[in-house]
């Protein structure tokens, strides 16, 4: 199963490298595009749940790394909830 990483930039300029066990994230994000915080978290949740389910279908168990990545994204996003105009930029998909 092809792994994909996506590099993002949080509203304060911090960057993070994120992991997906599947290339499904390329269906949810466009490199260079900035998403509202809520939209980014929603897209991440959907993409990483699909990716984890693909692992389950192939190997018989969910992908804990995908769920850990989602949890990290949700924790990090909470730091910016007080910013009404917060956006997250997807820098690249690799």
C-alpha positions as a LaTeX table, in Angstrom:
\begin{tabular}{lrrr}
\hline
Residue & $x$ (\AA) & $y$ (\AA) & $z$ (\AA) \\
\hline
Unk1 & 0.00 & 0.00 & 0.00 \\
Unk2 & 1.60 & 3.29 & $-1.06$ \\
Unk3 & 2.32 & 5.63 & 1.82 \\
Unk4 & 1.91 & 9.38 & 1.41 \\
Unk5 & 3.16 & 12.29 & 3.47 \\
Unk6 & 1.67 & 15.76 & 3.39 \\
Unk7 & 3.48 & 18.83 & 4.65 \\
Unk8 & 1.33 & 21.57 & 6.11 \\
Unk9 & 1.70 & 25.05 & 7.52 \\
Unk10 & $-0.35$ & 26.01 & 10.57 \\
Unk11 & $-1.77$ & 29.55 & 11.00 \\
Unk12 & 1.26 & 30.67 & 13.05 \\
Unk13 & 3.71 & 29.55 & 10.36 \\
Unk14 & 4.78 & 26.31 & 12.06 \\
Unk15 & 5.12 & 23.44 & 9.64 \\
Unk16 & 4.36 & 19.77 & 10.19 \\
Unk17 & 4.91 & 16.60 & 8.24 \\
Unk18 & 1.85 & 14.36 & 8.31 \\
Unk19 & 1.52 & 10.67 & 7.45 \\
Unk20 & $-1.09$ & 8.65 & 5.60 \\
Unk21 & $-0.86$ & 4.92 & 4.86 \\
Unk22 & $-2.70$ & 5.56 & 1.60 \\
Unk23 & $-2.56$ & 8.07 & $-1.22$ \\
Unk24 & $-6.23$ & 8.89 & $-0.62$ \\
Unk25 & $-5.16$ & 12.22 & 0.90 \\
Unk26 & $-4.40$ & 13.42 & $-2.64$ \\
Unk27 & $-8.16$ & 13.32 & $-3.25$ \\
Unk28 & $-8.78$ & 15.68 & $-0.32$ \\
Unk29 & $-5.92$ & 18.21 & $-0.54$ \\
Unk30 & $-4.33$ & 20.34 & $-3.23$ \\
Unk31 & $-0.72$ & 21.45 & $-2.74$ \\
Unk32 & $-0.45$ & 25.21 & $-2.34$ \\
Unk33 & $-4.07$ & 25.56 & $-1.21$ \\
Unk34 & $-5.04$ & 27.01 & 2.18 \\
Unk35 & $-8.08$ & 25.52 & 3.92 \\
Unk36 & $-10.06$ & 26.99 & 6.78 \\
Unk37 & $-9.07$ & 25.30 & 10.04 \\
Unk38 & $-12.38$ & 23.45 & 10.37 \\
Unk39 & $-12.34$ & 22.34 & 6.73 \\
Unk40 & $-8.76$ & 21.10 & 7.04 \\
Unk41 & $-9.58$ & 19.05 & 10.15 \\
Unk42 & $-12.74$ & 17.66 & 8.52 \\
Unk43 & $-10.85$ & 16.68 & 5.36 \\
Unk44 & $-8.04$ & 15.14 & 7.42 \\
Unk45 & $-10.54$ & 13.13 & 9.46 \\
Unk46 & $-12.26$ & 11.80 & 6.38 \\
Unk47 & $-9.06$ & 11.03 & 4.45 \\
Unk48 & $-7.28$ & 9.35 & 7.35 \\
Unk49 & $-10.32$ & 7.28 & 8.28 \\
Unk50 & $-10.56$ & 6.06 & 4.68 \\
Unk51 & $-6.83$ & 5.33 & 4.67 \\
Unk52 & $-7.12$ & 3.36 & 7.90 \\
Unk53 & $-10.07$ & 1.42 & 6.53 \\
Unk54 & $-8.07$ & 0.54 & 3.41 \\
Unk55 & $-5.40$ & $-0.92$ & 5.68 \\
Unk56 & $-8.11$ & $-2.89$ & 7.50 \\
Unk57 & $-9.42$ & $-4.27$ & 4.22 \\
Unk58 & $-5.95$ & $-5.33$ & 3.11 \\
Unk59 & $-4.41$ & $-6.54$ & 6.37 \\
Unk60 & $-7.34$ & $-7.20$ & 8.68 \\
Unk61 & $-6.63$ & $-4.40$ & 11.18 \\
Unk62 & $-6.96$ & $-0.63$ & 11.23 \\
Unk63 & $-3.91$ & 1.60 & 10.87 \\
Unk64 & $-3.01$ & 2.97 & 14.29 \\
Unk65 & $-0.47$ & 5.35 & 12.71 \\
Unk66 & $-3.25$ & 7.01 & 10.68 \\
Unk67 & $-5.37$ & 7.38 & 13.80 \\
Unk68 & $-2.39$ & 8.75 & 15.74 \\
Unk69 & $-1.80$ & 11.28 & 12.96 \\
Unk70 & $-5.43$ & 12.35 & 13.05 \\
Unk71 & $-5.29$ & 12.76 & 16.83 \\
Unk72 & $-2.17$ & 14.93 & 16.46 \\
Unk73 & $-3.84$ & 17.10 & 13.82 \\
Unk74 & $-6.88$ & 17.55 & 16.05 \\
Unk75 & $-4.72$ & 18.45 & 19.08 \\
Unk76 & $-2.66$ & 20.92 & 17.07 \\
Unk77 & $-5.76$ & 22.47 & 15.50 \\
Unk78 & $-7.18$ & 23.18 & 18.96 \\
Unk79 & $-4.38$ & 25.74 & 19.48 \\
Unk80 & $-5.92$ & 27.94 & 16.77 \\
Unk81 & $-9.64$ & 27.61 & 17.55 \\
Unk82 & $-9.76$ & 31.17 & 18.89 \\
Unk83 & $-8.69$ & 32.57 & 15.48 \\
Unk84 & $-11.78$ & 33.09 & 13.34 \\
Unk85 & $-9.77$ & 33.36 & 10.13 \\
Unk86 & $-7.31$ & 30.51 & 10.82 \\
Unk87 & $-6.19$ & 28.60 & 7.74 \\
Unk88 & $-3.94$ & 25.61 & 7.17 \\
Unk89 & $-1.89$ & 25.52 & 3.99 \\
Unk90 & $-1.02$ & 22.22 & 2.36 \\
Unk91 & 2.52 & 22.77 & 1.14 \\
Unk92 & 3.14 & 19.48 & $-0.62$ \\
Unk93 & 2.08 & 15.88 & $-1.00$ \\
Unk94 & 4.88 & 13.34 & $-1.31$ \\
\hline
\end{tabular}
